[in-house]
PDB file of C-alpha atoms (C1' of nucleotides) in Angstrom:
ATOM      1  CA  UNK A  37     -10.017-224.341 126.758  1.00 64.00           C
ATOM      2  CA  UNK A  38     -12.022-224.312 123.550  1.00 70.00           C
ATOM      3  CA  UNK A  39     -15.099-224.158 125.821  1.00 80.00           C
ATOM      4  CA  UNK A  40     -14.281-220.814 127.174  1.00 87.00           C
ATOM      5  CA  UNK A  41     -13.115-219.376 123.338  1.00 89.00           C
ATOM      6  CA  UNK A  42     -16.880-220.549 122.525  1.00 91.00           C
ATOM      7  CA  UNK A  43     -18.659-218.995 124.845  1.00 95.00           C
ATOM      8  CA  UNK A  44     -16.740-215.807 125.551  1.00 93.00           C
ATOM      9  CA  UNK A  45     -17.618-215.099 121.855  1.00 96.00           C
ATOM     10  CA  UNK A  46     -21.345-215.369 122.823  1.00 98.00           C
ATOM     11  CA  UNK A  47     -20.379-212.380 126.179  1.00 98.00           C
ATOM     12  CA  UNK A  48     -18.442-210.517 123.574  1.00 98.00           C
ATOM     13  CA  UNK A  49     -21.125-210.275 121.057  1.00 98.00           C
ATOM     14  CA  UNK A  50     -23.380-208.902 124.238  1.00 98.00           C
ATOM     15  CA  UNK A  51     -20.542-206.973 125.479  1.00 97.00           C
ATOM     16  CA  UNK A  52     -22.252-204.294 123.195  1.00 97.00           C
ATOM     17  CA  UNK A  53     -25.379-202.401 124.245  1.00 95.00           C
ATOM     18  CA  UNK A  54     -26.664-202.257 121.283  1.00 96.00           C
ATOM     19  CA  UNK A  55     -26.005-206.016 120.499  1.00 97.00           C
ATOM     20  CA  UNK A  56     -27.824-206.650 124.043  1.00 96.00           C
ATOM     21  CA  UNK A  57     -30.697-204.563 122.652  1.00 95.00           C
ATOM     22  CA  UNK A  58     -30.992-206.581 119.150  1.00 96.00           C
ATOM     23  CA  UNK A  59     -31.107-209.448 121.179  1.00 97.00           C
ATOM     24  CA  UNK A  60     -34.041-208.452 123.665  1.00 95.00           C
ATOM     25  CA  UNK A  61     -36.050-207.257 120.415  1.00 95.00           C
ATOM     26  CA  UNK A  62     -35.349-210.513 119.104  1.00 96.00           C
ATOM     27  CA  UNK A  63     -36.962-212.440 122.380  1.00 95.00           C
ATOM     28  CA  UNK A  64     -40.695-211.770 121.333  1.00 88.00           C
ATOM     29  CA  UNK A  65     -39.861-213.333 118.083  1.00 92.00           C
ATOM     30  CA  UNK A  66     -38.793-213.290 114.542  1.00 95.00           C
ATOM     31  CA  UNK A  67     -37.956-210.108 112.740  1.00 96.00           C
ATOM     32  CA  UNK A  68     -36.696-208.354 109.719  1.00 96.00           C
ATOM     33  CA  UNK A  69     -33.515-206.432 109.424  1.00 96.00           C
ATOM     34  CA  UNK A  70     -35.429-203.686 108.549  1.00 95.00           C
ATOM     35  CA  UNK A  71     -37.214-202.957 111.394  1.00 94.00           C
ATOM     36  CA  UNK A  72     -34.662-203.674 113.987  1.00 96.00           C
ATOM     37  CA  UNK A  73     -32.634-200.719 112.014  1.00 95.00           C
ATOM     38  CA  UNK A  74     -36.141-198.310 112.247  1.00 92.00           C
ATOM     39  CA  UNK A  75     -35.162-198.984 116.031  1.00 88.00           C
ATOM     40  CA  UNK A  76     -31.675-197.504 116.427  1.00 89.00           C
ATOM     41  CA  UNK A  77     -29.884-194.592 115.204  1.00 89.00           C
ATOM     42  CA  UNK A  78     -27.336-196.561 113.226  1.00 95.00           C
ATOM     43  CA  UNK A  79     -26.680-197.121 109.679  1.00 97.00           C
ATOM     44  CA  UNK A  80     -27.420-199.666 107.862  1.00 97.00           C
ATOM     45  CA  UNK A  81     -24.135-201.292 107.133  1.00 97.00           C
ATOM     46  CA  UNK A  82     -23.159-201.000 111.140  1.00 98.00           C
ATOM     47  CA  UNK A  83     -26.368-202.623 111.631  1.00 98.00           C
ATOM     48  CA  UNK A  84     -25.392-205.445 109.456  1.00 98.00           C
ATOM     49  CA  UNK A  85     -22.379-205.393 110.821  1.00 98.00           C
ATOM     50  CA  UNK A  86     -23.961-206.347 114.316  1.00 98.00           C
ATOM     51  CA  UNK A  87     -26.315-209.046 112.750  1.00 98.00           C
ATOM     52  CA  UNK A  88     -23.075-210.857 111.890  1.00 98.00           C
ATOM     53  CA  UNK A  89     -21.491-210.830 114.931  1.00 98.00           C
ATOM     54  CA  UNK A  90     -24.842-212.319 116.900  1.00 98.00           C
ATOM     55  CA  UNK A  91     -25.011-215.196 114.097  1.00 98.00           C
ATOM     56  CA  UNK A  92     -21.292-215.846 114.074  1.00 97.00           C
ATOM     57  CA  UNK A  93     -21.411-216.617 117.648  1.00 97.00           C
ATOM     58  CA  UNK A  94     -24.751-218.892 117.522  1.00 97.00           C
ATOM     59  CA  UNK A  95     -27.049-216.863 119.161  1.00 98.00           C
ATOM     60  CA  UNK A  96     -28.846-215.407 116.613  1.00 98.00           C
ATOM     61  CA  UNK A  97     -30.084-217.535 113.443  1.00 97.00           C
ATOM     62  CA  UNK A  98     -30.582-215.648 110.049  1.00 97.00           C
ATOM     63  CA  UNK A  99     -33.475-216.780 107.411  1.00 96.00           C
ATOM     64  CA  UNK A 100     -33.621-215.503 104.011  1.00 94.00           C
ATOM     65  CA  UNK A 101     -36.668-214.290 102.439  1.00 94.00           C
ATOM     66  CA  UNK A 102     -37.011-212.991  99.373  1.00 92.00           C
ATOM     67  CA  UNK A 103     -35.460-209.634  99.984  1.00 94.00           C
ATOM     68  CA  UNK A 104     -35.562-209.599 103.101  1.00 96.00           C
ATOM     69  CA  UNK A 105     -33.378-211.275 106.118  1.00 97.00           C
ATOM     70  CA  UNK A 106     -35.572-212.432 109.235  1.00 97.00           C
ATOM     71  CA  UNK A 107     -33.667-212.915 112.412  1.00 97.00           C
ATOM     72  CA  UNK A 108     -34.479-214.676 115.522  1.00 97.00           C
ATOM     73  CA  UNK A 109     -32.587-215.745 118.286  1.00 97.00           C
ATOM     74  CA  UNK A 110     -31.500-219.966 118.854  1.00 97.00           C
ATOM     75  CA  UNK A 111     -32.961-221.258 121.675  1.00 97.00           C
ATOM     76  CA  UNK A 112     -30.594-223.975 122.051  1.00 97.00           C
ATOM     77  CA  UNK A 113     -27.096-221.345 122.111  1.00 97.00           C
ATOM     78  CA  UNK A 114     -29.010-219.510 124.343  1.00 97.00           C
ATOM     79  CA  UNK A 115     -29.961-222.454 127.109  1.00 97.00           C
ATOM     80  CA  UNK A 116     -26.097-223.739 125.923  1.00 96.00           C
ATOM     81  CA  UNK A 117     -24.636-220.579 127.260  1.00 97.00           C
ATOM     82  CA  UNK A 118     -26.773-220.197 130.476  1.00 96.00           C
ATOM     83  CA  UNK A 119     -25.771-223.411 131.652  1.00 95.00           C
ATOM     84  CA  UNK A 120     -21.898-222.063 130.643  1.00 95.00           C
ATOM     85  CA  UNK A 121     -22.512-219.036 132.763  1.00 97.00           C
ATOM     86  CA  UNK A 122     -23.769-221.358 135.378  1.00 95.00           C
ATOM     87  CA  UNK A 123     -20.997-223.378 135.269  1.00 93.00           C
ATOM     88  CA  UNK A 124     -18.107-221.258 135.937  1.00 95.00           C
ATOM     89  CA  UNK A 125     -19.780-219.542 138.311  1.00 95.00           C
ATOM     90  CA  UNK A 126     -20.715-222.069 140.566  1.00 93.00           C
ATOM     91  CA  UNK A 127     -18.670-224.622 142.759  1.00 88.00           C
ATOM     92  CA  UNK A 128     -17.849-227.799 141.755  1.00 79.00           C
ATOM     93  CA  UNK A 129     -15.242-230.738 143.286  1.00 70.00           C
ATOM     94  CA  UNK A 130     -11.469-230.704 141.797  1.00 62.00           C
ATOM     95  CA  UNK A 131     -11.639-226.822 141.280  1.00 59.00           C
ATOM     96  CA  UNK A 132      -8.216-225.454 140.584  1.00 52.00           C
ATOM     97  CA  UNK A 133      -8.509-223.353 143.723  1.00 48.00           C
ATOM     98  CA  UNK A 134      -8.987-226.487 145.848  1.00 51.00           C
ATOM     99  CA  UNK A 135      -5.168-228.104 144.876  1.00 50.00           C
ATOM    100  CA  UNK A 136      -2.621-227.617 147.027  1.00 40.00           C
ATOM    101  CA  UNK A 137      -0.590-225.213 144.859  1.00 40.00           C
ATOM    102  CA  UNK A 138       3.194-224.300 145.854  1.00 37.00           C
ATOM    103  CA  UNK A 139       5.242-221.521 145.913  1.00 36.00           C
ATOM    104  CA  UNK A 140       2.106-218.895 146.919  1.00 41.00           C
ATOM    105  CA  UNK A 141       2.258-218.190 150.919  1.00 41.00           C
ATOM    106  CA  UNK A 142      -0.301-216.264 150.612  1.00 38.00           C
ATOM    107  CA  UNK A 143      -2.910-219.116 149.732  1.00 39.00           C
ATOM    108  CA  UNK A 144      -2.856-220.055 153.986  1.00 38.00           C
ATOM    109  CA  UNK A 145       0.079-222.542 153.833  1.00 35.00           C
ATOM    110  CA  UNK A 146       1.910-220.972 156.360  1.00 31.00           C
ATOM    111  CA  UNK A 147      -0.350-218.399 158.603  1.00 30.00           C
TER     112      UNK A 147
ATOM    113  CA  UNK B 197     -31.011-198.243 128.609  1.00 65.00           C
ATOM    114  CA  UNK B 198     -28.859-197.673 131.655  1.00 71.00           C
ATOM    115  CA  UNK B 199     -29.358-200.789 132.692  1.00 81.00           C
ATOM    116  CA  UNK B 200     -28.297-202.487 129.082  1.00 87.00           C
ATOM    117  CA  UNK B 201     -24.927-200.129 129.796  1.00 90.00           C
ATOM    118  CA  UNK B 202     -24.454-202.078 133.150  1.00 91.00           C
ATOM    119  CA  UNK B 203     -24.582-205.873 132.091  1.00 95.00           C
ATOM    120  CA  UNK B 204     -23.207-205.326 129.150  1.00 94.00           C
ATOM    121  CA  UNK B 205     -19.659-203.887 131.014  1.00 96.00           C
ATOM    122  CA  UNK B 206     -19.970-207.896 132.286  1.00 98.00           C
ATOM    123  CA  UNK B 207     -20.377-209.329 129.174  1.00 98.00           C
ATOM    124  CA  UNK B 208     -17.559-207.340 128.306  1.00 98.00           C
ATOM    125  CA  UNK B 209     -15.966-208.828 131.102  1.00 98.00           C
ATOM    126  CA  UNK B 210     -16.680-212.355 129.922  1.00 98.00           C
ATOM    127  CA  UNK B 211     -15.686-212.152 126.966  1.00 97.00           C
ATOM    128  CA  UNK B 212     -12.230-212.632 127.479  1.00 96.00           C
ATOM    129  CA  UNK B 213     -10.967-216.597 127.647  1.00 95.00           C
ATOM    130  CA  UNK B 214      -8.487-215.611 130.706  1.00 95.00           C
ATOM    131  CA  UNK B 215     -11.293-213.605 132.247  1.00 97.00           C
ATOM    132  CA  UNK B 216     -13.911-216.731 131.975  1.00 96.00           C
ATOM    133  CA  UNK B 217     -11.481-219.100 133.623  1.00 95.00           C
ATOM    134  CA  UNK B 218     -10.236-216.548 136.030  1.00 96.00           C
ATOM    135  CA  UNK B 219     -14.211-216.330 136.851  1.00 97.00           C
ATOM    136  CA  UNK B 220     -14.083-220.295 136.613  1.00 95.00           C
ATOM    137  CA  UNK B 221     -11.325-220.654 138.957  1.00 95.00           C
ATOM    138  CA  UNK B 222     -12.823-218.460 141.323  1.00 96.00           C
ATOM    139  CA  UNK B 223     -16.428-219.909 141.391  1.00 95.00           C
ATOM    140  CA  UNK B 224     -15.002-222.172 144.223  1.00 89.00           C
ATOM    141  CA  UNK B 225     -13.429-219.719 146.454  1.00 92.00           C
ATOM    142  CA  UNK B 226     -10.984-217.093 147.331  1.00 95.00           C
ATOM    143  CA  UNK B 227      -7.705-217.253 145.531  1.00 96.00           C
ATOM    144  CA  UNK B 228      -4.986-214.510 146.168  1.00 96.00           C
ATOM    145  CA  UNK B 229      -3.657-212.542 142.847  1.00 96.00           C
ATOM    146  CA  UNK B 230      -0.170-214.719 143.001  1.00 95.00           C
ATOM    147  CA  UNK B 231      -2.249-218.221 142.752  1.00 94.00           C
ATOM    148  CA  UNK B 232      -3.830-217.286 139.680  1.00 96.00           C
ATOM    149  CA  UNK B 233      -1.131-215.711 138.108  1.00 95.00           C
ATOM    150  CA  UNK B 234       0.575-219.145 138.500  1.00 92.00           C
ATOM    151  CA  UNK B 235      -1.736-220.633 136.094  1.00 88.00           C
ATOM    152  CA  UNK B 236      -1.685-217.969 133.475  1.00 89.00           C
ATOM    153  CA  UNK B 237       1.207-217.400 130.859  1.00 89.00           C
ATOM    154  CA  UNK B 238       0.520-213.366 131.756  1.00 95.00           C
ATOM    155  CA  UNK B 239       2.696-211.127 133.170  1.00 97.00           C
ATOM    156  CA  UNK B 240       1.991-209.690 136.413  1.00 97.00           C
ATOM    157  CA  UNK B 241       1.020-206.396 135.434  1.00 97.00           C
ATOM    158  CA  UNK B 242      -1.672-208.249 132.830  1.00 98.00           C
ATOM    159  CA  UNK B 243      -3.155-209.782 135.344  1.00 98.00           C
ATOM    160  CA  UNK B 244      -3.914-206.964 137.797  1.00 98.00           C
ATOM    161  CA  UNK B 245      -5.412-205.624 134.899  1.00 98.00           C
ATOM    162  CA  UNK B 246      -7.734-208.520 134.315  1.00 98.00           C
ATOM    163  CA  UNK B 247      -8.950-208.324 137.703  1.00 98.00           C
ATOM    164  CA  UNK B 248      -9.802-204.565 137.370  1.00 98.00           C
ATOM    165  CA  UNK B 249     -11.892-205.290 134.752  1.00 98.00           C
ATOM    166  CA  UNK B 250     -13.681-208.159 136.818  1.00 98.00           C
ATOM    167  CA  UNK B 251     -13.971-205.777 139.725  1.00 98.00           C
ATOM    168  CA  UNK B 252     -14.925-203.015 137.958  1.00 97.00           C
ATOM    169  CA  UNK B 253     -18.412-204.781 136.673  1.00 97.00           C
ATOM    170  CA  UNK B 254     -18.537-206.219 139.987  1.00 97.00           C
ATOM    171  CA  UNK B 255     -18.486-209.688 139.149  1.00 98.00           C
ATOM    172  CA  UNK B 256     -15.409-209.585 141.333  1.00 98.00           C
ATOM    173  CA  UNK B 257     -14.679-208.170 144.629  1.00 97.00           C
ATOM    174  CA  UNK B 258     -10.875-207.782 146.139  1.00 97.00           C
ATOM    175  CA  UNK B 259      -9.902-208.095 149.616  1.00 96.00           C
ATOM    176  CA  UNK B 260      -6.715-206.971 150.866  1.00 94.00           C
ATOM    177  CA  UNK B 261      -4.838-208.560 153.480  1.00 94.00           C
ATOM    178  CA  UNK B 262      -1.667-207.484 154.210  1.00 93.00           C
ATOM    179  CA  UNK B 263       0.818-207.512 150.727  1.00 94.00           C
ATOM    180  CA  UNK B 264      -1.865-209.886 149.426  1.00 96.00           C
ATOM    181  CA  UNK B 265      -4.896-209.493 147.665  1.00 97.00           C
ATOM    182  CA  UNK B 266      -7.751-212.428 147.596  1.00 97.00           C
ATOM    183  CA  UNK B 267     -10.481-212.424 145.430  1.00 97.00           C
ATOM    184  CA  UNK B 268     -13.628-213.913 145.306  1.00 97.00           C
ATOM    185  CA  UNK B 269     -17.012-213.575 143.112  1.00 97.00           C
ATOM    186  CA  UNK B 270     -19.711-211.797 143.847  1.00 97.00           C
ATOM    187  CA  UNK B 271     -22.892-213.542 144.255  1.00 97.00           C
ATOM    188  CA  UNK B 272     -25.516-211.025 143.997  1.00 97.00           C
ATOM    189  CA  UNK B 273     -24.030-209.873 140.928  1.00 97.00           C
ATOM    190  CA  UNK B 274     -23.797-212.900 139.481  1.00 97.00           C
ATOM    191  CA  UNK B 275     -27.127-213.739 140.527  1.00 97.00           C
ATOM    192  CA  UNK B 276     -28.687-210.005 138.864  1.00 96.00           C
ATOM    193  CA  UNK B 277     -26.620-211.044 135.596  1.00 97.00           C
ATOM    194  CA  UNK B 278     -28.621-214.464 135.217  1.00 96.00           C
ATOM    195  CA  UNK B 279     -31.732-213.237 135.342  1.00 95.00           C
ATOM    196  CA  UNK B 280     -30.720-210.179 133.085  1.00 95.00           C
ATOM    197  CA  UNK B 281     -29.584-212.453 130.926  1.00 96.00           C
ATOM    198  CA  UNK B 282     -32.662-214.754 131.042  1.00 95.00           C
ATOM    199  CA  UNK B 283     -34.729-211.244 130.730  1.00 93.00           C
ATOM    200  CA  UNK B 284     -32.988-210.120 127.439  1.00 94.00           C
ATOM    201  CA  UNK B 285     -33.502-213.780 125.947  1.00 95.00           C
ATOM    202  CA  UNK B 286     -36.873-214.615 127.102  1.00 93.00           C
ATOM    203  CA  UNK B 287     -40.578-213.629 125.796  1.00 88.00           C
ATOM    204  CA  UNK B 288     -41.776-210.843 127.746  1.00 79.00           C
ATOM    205  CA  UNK B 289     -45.156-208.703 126.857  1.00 69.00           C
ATOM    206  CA  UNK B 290     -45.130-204.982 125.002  1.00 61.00           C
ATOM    207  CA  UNK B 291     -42.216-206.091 123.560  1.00 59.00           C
ATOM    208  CA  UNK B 292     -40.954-204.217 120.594  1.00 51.00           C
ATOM    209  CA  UNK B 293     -41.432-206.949 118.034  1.00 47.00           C
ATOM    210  CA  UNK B 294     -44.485-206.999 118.921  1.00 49.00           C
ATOM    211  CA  UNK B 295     -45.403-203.370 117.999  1.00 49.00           C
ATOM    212  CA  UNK B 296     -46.645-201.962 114.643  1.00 40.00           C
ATOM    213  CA  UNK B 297     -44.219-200.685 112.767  1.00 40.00           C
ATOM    214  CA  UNK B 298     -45.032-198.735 109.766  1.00 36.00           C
ATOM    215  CA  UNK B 299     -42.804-197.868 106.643  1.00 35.00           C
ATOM    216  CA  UNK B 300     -41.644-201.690 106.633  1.00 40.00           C
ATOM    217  CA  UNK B 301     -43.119-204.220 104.607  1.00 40.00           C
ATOM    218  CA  UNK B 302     -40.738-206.673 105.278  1.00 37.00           C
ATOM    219  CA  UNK B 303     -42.302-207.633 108.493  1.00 38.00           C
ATOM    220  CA  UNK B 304     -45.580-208.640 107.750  1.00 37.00           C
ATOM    221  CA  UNK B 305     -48.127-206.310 107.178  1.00 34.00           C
ATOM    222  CA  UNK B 306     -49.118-206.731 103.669  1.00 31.00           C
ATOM    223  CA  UNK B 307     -48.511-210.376 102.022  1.00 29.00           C
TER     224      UNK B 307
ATOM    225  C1'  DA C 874     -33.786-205.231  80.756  1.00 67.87           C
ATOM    226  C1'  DG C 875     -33.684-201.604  83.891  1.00 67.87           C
ATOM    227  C1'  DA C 876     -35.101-199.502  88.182  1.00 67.87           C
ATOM    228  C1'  DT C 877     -35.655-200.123  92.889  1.00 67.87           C
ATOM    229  C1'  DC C 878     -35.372-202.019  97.360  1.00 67.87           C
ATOM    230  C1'  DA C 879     -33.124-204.809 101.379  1.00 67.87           C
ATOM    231  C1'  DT C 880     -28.809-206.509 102.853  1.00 67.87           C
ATOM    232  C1'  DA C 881     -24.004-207.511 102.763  1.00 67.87           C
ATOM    233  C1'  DT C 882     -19.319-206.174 101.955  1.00 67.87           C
ATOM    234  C1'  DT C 883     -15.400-203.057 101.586  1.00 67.87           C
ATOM    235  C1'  DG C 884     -12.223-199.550 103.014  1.00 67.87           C
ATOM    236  C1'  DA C 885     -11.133-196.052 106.091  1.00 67.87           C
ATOM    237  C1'  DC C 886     -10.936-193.786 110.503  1.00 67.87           C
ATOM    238  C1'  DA C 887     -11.074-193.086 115.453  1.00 67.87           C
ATOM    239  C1'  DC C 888     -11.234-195.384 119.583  1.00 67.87           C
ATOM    240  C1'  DT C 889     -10.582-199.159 122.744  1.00 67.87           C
ATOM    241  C1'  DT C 890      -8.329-203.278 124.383  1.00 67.87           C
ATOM    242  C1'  DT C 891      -4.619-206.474 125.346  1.00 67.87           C
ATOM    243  C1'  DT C 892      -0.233-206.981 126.453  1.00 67.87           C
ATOM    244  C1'  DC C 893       4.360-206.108 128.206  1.00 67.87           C
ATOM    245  C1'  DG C 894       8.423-204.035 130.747  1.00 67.87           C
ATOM    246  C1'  DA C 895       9.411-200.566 133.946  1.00 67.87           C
ATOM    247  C1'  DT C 896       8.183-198.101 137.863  1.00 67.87           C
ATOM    248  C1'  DT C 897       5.566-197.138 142.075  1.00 67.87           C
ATOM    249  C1'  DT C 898       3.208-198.235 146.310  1.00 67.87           C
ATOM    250  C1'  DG C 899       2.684-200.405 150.490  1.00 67.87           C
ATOM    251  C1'  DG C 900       3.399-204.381 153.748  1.00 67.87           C
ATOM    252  C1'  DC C 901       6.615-207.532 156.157  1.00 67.87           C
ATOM    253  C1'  DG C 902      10.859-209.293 158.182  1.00 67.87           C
ATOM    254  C1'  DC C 903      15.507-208.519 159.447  1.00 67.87           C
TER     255       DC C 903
ATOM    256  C1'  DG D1434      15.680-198.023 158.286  1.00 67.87           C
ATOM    257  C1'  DC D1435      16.646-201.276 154.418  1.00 67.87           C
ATOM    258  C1'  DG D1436      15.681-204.727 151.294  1.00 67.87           C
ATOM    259  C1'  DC D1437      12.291-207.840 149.608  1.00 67.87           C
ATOM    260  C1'  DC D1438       7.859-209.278 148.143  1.00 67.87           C
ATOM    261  C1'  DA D1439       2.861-208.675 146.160  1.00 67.87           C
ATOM    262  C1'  DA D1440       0.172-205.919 143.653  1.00 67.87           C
ATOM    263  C1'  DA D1441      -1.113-201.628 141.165  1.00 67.87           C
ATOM    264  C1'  DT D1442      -0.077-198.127 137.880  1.00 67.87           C
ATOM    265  C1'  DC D1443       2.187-196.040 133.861  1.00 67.87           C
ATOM    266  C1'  DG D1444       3.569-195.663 129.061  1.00 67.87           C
ATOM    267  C1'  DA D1445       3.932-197.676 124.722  1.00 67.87           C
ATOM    268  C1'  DA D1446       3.123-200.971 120.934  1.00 67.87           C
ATOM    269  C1'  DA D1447       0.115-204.019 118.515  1.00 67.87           C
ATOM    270  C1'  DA D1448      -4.290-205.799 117.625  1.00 67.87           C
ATOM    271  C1'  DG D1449      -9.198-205.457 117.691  1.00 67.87           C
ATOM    272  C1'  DT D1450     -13.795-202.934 117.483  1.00 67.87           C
ATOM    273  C1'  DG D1451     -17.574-199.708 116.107  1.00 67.87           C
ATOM    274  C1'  DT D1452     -18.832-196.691 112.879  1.00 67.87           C
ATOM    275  C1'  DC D1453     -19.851-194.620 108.411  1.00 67.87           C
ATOM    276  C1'  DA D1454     -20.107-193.701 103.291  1.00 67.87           C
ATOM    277  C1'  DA D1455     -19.618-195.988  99.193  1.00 67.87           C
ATOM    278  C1'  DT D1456     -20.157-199.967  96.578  1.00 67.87           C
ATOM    279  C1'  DA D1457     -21.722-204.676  95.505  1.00 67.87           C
ATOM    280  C1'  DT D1458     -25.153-208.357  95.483  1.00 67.87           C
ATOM    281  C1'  DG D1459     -29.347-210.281  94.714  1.00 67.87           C
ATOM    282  C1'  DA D1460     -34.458-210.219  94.689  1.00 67.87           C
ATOM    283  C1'  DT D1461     -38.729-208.034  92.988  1.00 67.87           C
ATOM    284  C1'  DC D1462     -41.493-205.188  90.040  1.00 67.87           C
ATOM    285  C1'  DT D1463     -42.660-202.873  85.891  1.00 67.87           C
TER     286       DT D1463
END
DNA sequence: AGATCATATTGACACTTTTCGATTTGGCGC
DNA sequence: GCGCCAAATCGAAAAGTGTCAATATGATCT
């Protein structure tokens, strides 16, 4: 249960297209705060705003410089939550759907 | 950008704990509305909700049979999320971190 | 030390989302 | 046709989200 609270954090923080976008600037590489902002009609403070939300969930790793904040994305939250992706959408033995639950005809008990 | 617009109404989708394991529970097979509702502390009327949103970004796709209603995932769209996914997270050439930006000297130009 | 620049934080607002109970719709069996 | 069952829709309340301007923080430069 505290697997899906981790990783639906991770889809919520891309539930945003401009959170998607941040992230596929961020594929190439490393960059600074400032020039992910040059990129988007949004203020500074939203932007900063967004930055938190892609650390806070792991996918996106801040590193202080100076002045400046470089971001770049974690390669390890972002294998972590393919495989999660992977594995709820894909069959596997003892899957809820396969007990025999009662009380619901219309799960073919009784056709 | 149309495209960010479309995966990101999944992510969306995703990033709700019920939604993942409703996803989860489905990733073996069809299960009628009733069966999942079983397993949920959510009224009735939450739940048919849920699975608009599911449908809606076509993760999901509803089949009605008489006063029933199964659901099952989607394959294809799961399949186009993946590798959207892996797109938005993976190096790719021309990307824009990779372009010259001027006006920030935060990222490189002049140390 | 004071000015300036890059970010982060705060507070406020509009908008969206989650949730429920109540109602509606449509199928099935008597 | 009538009542029952499964599911969808409606309306409302509470919580959460995205956004901005204003302010705070903290580093660098003169």
């Amino acid at each position: 249960m505290e697997k899906y609270l981790e990783y639906t954090k991770v889809f919520k923080a891309l539930g945003d297209p401009k959170r998607a976008m941040i992230v596929d600037m961020l594929s190439c590489g490393e960059l600074c705060a400032c020039m992910i902002l040059e990129k988007f009609e949004m203020s500074q403070s939203t932007l900063s705003h967004h930055m938190k939300i892609l650390c806070e969930c792991g996918l996106v790793k801040g590193r202080e410089e100076g002045k400046w904040t470089y971001y770049s994305l974690d390669a390890d939250a972002i294998s972590k939550t393919k495989q999660f992706f992977c594995n709820i959408t894909s069959d596997k033995e003892n899957c809820i759907c396969k007990e025999n639950i009662n009380g619901c005809r219309g799960c073919g008990e009784n056709e």
